[in-house]
């Protein structure tokens, strides 16, 4: 009769179903990565998100100042400066002297960071002094809605580390209009000190609004405009006098998304190097089913300051990882660093 055989049709349906299932898994992983990026606007937020995911997977946080009791089949992580995190899982067949299986990445990305003395006011505009961090493509930062994220050190009894993420578009680095710079299309070379000062507000509108609380004269917050400090205190629920220091990164308010007509692209900032942070983290967590038969220690090391040379205490070129691995290997021999 010429009717098609049901067997090839059934086979095609199975292949189509498998293809759709595979795409769904890829989409699920991509969406989770996008969520990871959106929760990680600064190295401090990257480490916090990693901490949340590791704890949910049964990893235990260790403190540098405490004695470690590391055991086979154990899952642990250590945090340095709140911007570097090292996770390790001890194989069930591990013995001191065996090897390490290490994956490394970095938590920092190119951005602008608020200067230690950031107060800038010129021709009726309130700006925020910033400095370039890492090897950024700086011309892409013009005319973007920018937010602030990072950590603030508060004096509340002792010194307390608090994360801050101001998601509203409070800053913008405006381009000069074309009829004031006809050579812009041929020679675009902005001075990062004078041409790339983000605008926070106008002095006129500030005068019309209720005045922000002033910080005491001897307070570190005096190095910054009261309007900027008020944004931080509002989110943290503290006073300007409580602020001892901060490390704040500028970031685009536009969130990471999956795009393209076929939803095959990830449009996201900070892919260098959050992609490796995410895949390393997921690889560590999802490999725990086979840990019992491993004779090595599995290590995930996510360092800060790679973009500026890795020479800091929390950088990859420090002795931090070496000390952690020695403590992991020797703690069963009752040694302590």
Short mmCIF file of C-alpha atoms in Angstrom, two decimals:
data_model
loop_
_atom_site.label_atom_id
_atom_site.label_comp_id
_atom_site.label_asym_id
_atom_site.label_seq_id
_atom_site.Cartn_x
_atom_site.Cartn_y
_atom_site.Cartn_z
CA UNK A 1 0.00 0.00 0.00
CA UNK A 2 3.05 2.23 0.26
CA UNK A 3 2.36 3.08 3.93
CA UNK A 4 5.51 3.78 5.97
CA UNK A 5 6.70 1.09 8.36
CA UNK A 6 5.95 1.96 12.01
CA UNK A 7 9.44 0.87 13.13
CA UNK A 8 11.43 3.65 11.40
CA UNK A 9 8.86 6.19 12.57
CA UNK A 10 9.21 4.95 16.15
CA UNK A 11 12.99 5.14 15.85
CA UNK A 12 12.77 8.73 14.58
CA UNK A 13 10.50 9.68 17.48
CA UNK A 14 13.00 8.17 19.95
CA UNK A 15 15.87 10.10 18.33
CA UNK A 16 13.86 13.31 18.40
CA UNK A 17 12.97 12.74 22.06
CA UNK A 18 16.63 12.07 22.91
CA UNK A 19 17.67 15.23 21.05
CA UNK A 20 15.09 17.32 22.88
CA UNK A 21 16.07 15.78 26.21
CA UNK A 22 19.75 16.56 25.56
CA UNK A 23 18.92 20.15 24.64
CA UNK A 24 16.81 20.49 27.79
CA UNK A 25 19.77 19.35 29.91
CA UNK A 26 22.06 21.84 28.18
CA UNK A 27 19.51 24.61 28.68
CA UNK A 28 19.17 23.71 32.35
CA UNK A 29 22.95 23.90 32.85
CA UNK A 30 23.12 27.19 30.95
CA UNK A 31 20.33 28.71 33.05
CA UNK A 32 22.10 27.64 36.23
CA UNK A 33 25.33 29.26 35.02
CA UNK A 34 23.44 32.47 34.20
CA UNK A 35 22.03 32.45 37.73
CA UNK A 36 25.56 31.96 39.10
CA UNK A 37 26.84 34.98 37.13
CA UNK A 38 23.97 37.23 38.22
CA UNK A 39 24.63 36.38 41.87
CA UNK A 40 28.36 37.11 41.49
CA UNK A 41 28.98 40.80 40.67
CA UNK A 42 32.21 40.86 42.70
CA UNK A 43 34.85 38.32 43.86
CA UNK A 44 33.30 38.42 47.33
CA UNK A 45 29.90 37.45 45.95
CA UNK A 46 31.51 34.67 43.87
CA UNK A 47 32.97 33.14 47.02
CA UNK A 48 29.68 33.52 48.89
CA UNK A 49 27.77 31.75 46.11
CA UNK A 50 30.38 28.95 46.05
CA UNK A 51 30.08 28.63 49.83
CA UNK A 52 26.29 28.26 49.61
CA UNK A 53 26.54 25.58 46.93
CA UNK A 54 29.32 23.67 48.68
CA UNK A 55 27.50 23.62 52.01
CA UNK A 56 24.37 22.37 50.25
CA UNK A 57 26.51 19.52 48.86
CA UNK A 58 27.76 18.51 52.32
CA UNK A 59 31.09 20.36 52.43
CA UNK A 60 32.31 21.63 55.81
CA UNK A 61 34.02 24.99 56.25
CA UNK A 62 37.41 24.97 57.97
CA UNK A 63 39.04 28.01 59.59
CA UNK A 64 42.74 28.76 59.25
CA UNK A 65 43.05 29.40 63.00
CA UNK A 66 41.50 26.06 64.02
CA UNK A 67 42.95 22.56 64.12
CA UNK A 68 41.84 20.53 61.14
CA UNK A 69 40.51 17.01 61.45
CA UNK A 70 40.57 15.93 57.82
CA UNK A 71 39.47 12.35 57.11
CA UNK A 72 39.08 10.12 54.03
CA UNK A 73 35.74 10.69 52.28
CA UNK A 74 35.58 14.13 53.92
CA UNK A 75 34.51 17.28 52.08
CA UNK A 76 35.93 20.64 53.15
CA UNK A 77 36.56 24.22 52.05
CA UNK A 78 38.62 27.19 53.32
CA UNK A 79 38.08 30.88 52.61
CA UNK A 80 40.83 33.51 52.49
CA UNK A 81 40.04 37.26 52.53
CA UNK A 82 36.43 36.40 51.62
CA UNK A 83 37.57 36.50 47.98
CA UNK A 84 39.50 33.23 47.59
CA UNK A 85 38.06 29.79 48.27
CA UNK A 86 39.76 26.39 48.20
CA UNK A 87 37.57 23.28 48.37
CA UNK A 88 38.94 19.77 48.71
CA UNK A 89 37.48 16.29 48.98
CA UNK A 90 39.63 13.48 50.39
CA UNK A 91 39.44 10.18 48.54
CA UNK A 92 38.30 7.15 50.49
CA UNK A 93 41.61 5.39 49.75
CA UNK A 94 43.79 8.42 50.41
CA UNK A 95 46.96 8.11 52.50
CA UNK A 96 49.39 10.93 53.42
CA UNK A 97 51.84 11.29 50.57
CA UNK A 98 49.38 10.54 47.80
CA UNK A 99 48.68 13.07 45.09
CA UNK A 100 46.26 15.91 44.42
CA UNK A 101 43.91 16.39 41.48
CA UNK A 102 43.65 20.18 41.18
CA UNK A 103 41.40 22.50 39.16
CA UNK A 104 42.20 26.21 39.38
CA UNK A 105 40.38 29.39 38.33
CA UNK A 106 40.00 32.98 39.54
CA UNK A 107 37.13 34.88 41.11
CA UNK A 108 38.06 38.38 39.91
CA UNK A 109 37.24 39.97 36.56
CA UNK A 110 38.23 43.24 34.84
CA UNK A 111 36.18 46.16 36.13
CA UNK A 112 36.37 49.64 37.60
CA UNK A 113 36.81 49.84 41.37
CA UNK A 114 36.06 52.75 43.67
CA UNK A 115 39.23 54.57 44.76
CA UNK A 116 40.21 54.91 48.45
CA UNK A 117 39.50 58.65 48.09
CA UNK A 118 36.66 58.84 45.60
CA UNK A 119 34.96 62.20 46.15
CA UNK A 120 34.77 64.10 42.84
CA UNK A 121 32.70 67.23 42.09
CA UNK A 122 32.98 69.24 38.87
CA UNK A 123 30.77 71.73 36.96
CA UNK A 124 27.66 70.77 38.90
CA UNK A 125 28.10 67.02 38.79
CA UNK A 126 28.95 64.62 41.61
CA UNK A 127 31.23 61.86 40.41
CA UNK A 128 32.90 58.82 41.93
CA UNK A 129 36.63 58.39 41.47
CA UNK A 130 37.39 54.93 40.09
CA UNK A 131 40.44 53.03 38.90
CA UNK A 132 40.67 50.31 36.24
CA UNK A 133 41.24 46.82 37.61
CA UNK A 134 42.72 44.21 35.29
CA UNK A 135 42.79 44.17 31.51
CA UNK A 136 39.36 45.49 30.61
CA UNK A 137 37.95 46.57 27.25
CA UNK A 138 37.28 49.99 28.69
CA UNK A 139 35.42 51.65 25.82
CA UNK A 140 32.54 49.21 26.39
CA UNK A 141 31.86 50.81 29.78
CA UNK A 142 30.54 54.07 28.32
CA UNK A 143 26.79 54.78 28.39
CA UNK A 144 25.93 51.78 30.52
CA UNK A 145 23.70 51.68 33.58
CA UNK A 146 26.12 50.75 36.35
CA UNK A 147 25.66 49.38 39.86
CA UNK A 148 27.99 48.78 42.82
CA UNK A 149 28.87 45.52 44.57
CA UNK A 150 31.56 44.33 46.95
CA UNK A 151 32.29 44.24 50.64
CA UNK A 152 32.26 46.78 53.44
CA UNK A 153 34.24 46.53 56.68
CA UNK A 154 32.18 47.80 59.62
CA UNK A 155 33.23 48.55 63.17
CA UNK A 156 30.50 46.98 65.28
CA UNK A 157 32.20 45.76 68.43
CA UNK A 158 34.95 44.21 66.31
CA UNK A 159 35.55 44.49 62.59
CA UNK A 160 32.75 42.86 60.58
CA UNK A 161 32.75 41.93 56.88
CA UNK A 162 29.45 42.62 55.09
CA UNK A 163 28.50 42.09 51.47
CA UNK A 164 26.76 44.90 49.62
CA UNK A 165 25.01 44.86 46.25
CA UNK A 166 23.27 48.04 45.11
CA UNK A 167 21.34 46.77 42.11
CA UNK A 168 19.83 50.09 41.00
CA UNK A 169 21.54 51.98 38.13
CA UNK A 170 23.18 54.65 40.28
CA UNK A 171 26.20 55.38 38.04
CA UNK A 172 26.89 56.14 34.39
CA UNK A 173 30.02 57.02 32.38
CA UNK A 174 28.62 59.27 29.61
CA UNK A 175 30.07 59.63 26.15
CA UNK A 176 30.80 63.08 24.76
CA UNK A 177 28.29 64.06 22.06
CA UNK A 178 29.58 63.61 18.50
CA UNK A 179 29.61 67.30 17.47
CA UNK A 180 32.04 68.05 20.31
CA UNK A 181 34.45 65.33 19.23
CA UNK A 182 34.40 64.75 15.47
CA UNK A 183 37.47 62.49 15.64
CA UNK A 184 35.75 59.99 17.93
CA UNK A 185 35.17 57.49 15.10
CA UNK A 186 38.83 57.55 14.10
CA UNK A 187 40.70 57.97 17.38
CA UNK A 188 38.92 56.91 20.54
CA UNK A 189 41.47 57.01 23.37
CA UNK A 190 39.81 58.18 26.59
CA UNK A 191 41.95 59.11 29.57
CA UNK A 192 40.88 56.69 32.30
CA UNK A 193 41.65 59.22 35.03
CA UNK A 194 39.74 62.20 33.63
CA UNK A 195 37.28 60.91 31.01
CA UNK A 196 35.93 57.86 32.84
CA UNK A 197 34.54 59.27 36.08
CA UNK A 198 31.06 57.81 36.67
CA UNK A 199 28.34 60.38 37.37
CA UNK A 200 26.43 59.79 40.61
CA UNK A 201 24.16 62.87 40.78
CA UNK A 202 23.99 66.62 40.21
CA UNK A 203 24.86 69.10 42.92
CA UNK A 204 21.60 70.96 42.24
CA UNK A 205 19.39 67.93 42.88
CA UNK A 206 21.43 67.08 45.96
CA UNK A 207 20.70 70.54 47.37
CA UNK A 208 16.99 70.08 46.75
CA UNK A 209 16.90 66.71 48.46
CA UNK A 210 17.23 65.99 52.17
CA UNK A 211 20.92 66.20 53.09
CA UNK A 212 22.74 62.90 53.58
CA UNK A 213 24.18 62.23 57.03
CA UNK A 214 27.77 63.45 57.29
CA UNK A 215 30.48 61.14 58.56
CA UNK A 216 32.64 62.26 61.53
CA UNK A 217 35.76 64.22 60.54
CA UNK A 218 38.12 61.46 61.61
CA UNK A 219 36.11 58.71 59.88
CA UNK A 220 37.44 56.86 56.79
CA UNK A 221 34.03 57.56 55.20
CA UNK A 222 35.05 61.23 54.89
CA UNK A 223 37.13 60.24 51.86
CA UNK A 224 33.92 59.64 49.90
CA UNK A 225 30.90 61.75 49.03
CA UNK A 226 28.13 61.59 51.69
CA UNK A 227 25.64 60.58 48.98
CA UNK A 228 27.65 57.46 48.13
CA UNK A 229 28.07 56.62 51.82
CA UNK A 230 24.34 57.06 52.39
CA UNK A 231 23.60 54.42 49.74
CA UNK A 232 25.82 51.97 51.61
CA UNK A 233 24.45 52.76 55.07
CA UNK A 234 20.87 52.46 53.82
CA UNK A 235 21.48 48.93 52.56
CA UNK A 236 23.62 47.82 55.50
CA UNK A 237 21.54 49.44 58.23
CA UNK A 238 24.50 51.22 59.81
CA UNK A 239 25.79 54.77 60.33
CA UNK A 240 28.63 56.47 58.37
CA UNK A 241 30.84 56.27 61.46
CA UNK A 242 30.60 52.45 61.34
CA UNK A 243 32.28 52.23 57.93
CA UNK A 244 36.01 51.54 58.23
CA UNK A 245 36.77 50.58 54.64
CA UNK A 246 35.29 48.98 51.56
CA UNK A 247 36.16 47.33 48.24
CA UNK A 248 33.51 48.13 45.66
CA UNK A 249 33.32 47.03 42.02
CA UNK A 250 31.27 48.67 39.30
CA UNK A 251 29.13 46.27 37.28
CA UNK A 252 26.55 46.46 34.50
CA UNK A 253 22.96 46.33 35.72
CA UNK A 254 21.95 44.37 32.61
CA UNK A 255 21.73 40.76 33.80
CA UNK A 256 23.25 37.75 32.08
CA UNK A 257 20.78 36.00 29.78
CA UNK A 258 20.45 33.19 27.27
CA UNK A 259 19.93 34.68 23.81
CA UNK A 260 19.93 34.16 20.09
CA UNK A 261 17.04 33.03 17.88
CA UNK A 262 17.76 29.41 18.85
CA UNK A 263 18.76 30.20 22.44
CA UNK A 264 22.29 28.99 21.85
CA UNK A 265 24.28 31.95 23.22
CA UNK A 266 25.02 33.17 26.71
CA UNK A 267 25.14 36.96 26.84
CA UNK A 268 26.92 37.71 30.11
CA UNK A 269 29.58 39.85 31.76
CA UNK A 270 32.52 38.41 33.71
CA UNK A 271 32.62 35.16 31.72
CA UNK A 272 36.37 35.46 32.28
CA UNK A 273 36.63 33.70 34.61
CA UNK A 274 33.25 32.82 36.13
CA UNK A 275 32.79 30.10 33.52
CA UNK A 276 35.75 28.17 34.93
CA UNK A 277 34.68 28.88 38.51
CA UNK A 278 31.24 27.47 37.77
CA UNK A 279 32.35 24.40 35.80
CA UNK A 280 35.05 23.58 38.36
CA UNK A 281 32.56 23.93 41.20
CA UNK A 282 29.93 21.79 39.46
CA UNK A 283 32.55 19.19 38.54
CA UNK A 284 33.66 18.95 42.16
CA UNK A 285 30.14 18.65 43.53
CA UNK A 286 28.85 16.18 40.94
CA UNK A 287 31.91 13.89 41.24
CA UNK A 288 31.31 13.04 44.90
CA UNK A 289 29.63 9.71 44.07
CA UNK A 290 33.03 8.27 43.08
CA UNK A 291 35.03 9.78 45.96
CA UNK A 292 35.18 6.58 48.01
CA UNK A 293 37.33 4.80 45.42
CA UNK A 294 39.76 7.68 44.90
CA UNK A 295 43.28 7.59 46.37
CA UNK A 296 43.94 11.30 45.74
CA UNK A 297 42.64 14.56 47.19
CA UNK A 298 40.39 16.46 44.78
CA UNK A 299 41.03 20.21 44.97
CA UNK A 300 39.20 23.23 43.57
CA UNK A 301 41.19 26.45 44.04
CA UNK A 302 39.47 29.73 43.10
CA UNK A 303 41.87 32.63 43.63
CA UNK A 304 41.45 36.39 43.72
CA UNK A 305 43.70 39.00 42.07
CA UNK A 306 44.62 37.00 38.96
CA UNK A 307 43.81 40.07 36.87
CA UNK A 308 46.55 42.08 38.62
CA UNK A 309 49.35 39.53 38.89
CA UNK A 310 48.30 37.05 41.62
CA UNK A 311 50.95 38.39 44.03
CA UNK A 312 48.61 39.06 46.98
CA UNK A 313 48.11 36.81 50.00
CA UNK A 314 44.90 35.53 48.41
CA UNK A 315 46.47 35.22 44.94
CA UNK A 316 47.57 32.08 43.12
CA UNK A 317 51.25 33.09 43.33
CA UNK A 318 51.16 33.11 47.14
CA UNK A 319 51.94 30.16 49.43
CA UNK A 320 48.28 29.86 50.49
CA UNK A 321 47.48 26.74 48.48
CA UNK A 322 50.75 25.08 49.50
CA UNK A 323 49.96 25.56 53.19
CA UNK A 324 46.41 24.27 52.75
CA UNK A 325 47.61 21.13 50.96
CA UNK A 326 50.26 20.49 53.61
CA UNK A 327 47.70 20.82 56.38
CA UNK A 328 45.37 18.50 54.54
CA UNK A 329 48.11 15.89 54.09
CA UNK A 330 49.68 16.13 57.53
CA UNK A 331 46.71 16.68 59.79
CA UNK A 332 46.32 12.91 60.34
CA UNK A 333 49.87 13.00 61.73
CA UNK A 334 48.73 15.62 64.30
CA UNK A 335 50.77 18.38 62.66
CA UNK A 336 49.47 21.94 62.76
CA UNK A 337 50.40 25.11 60.87
#
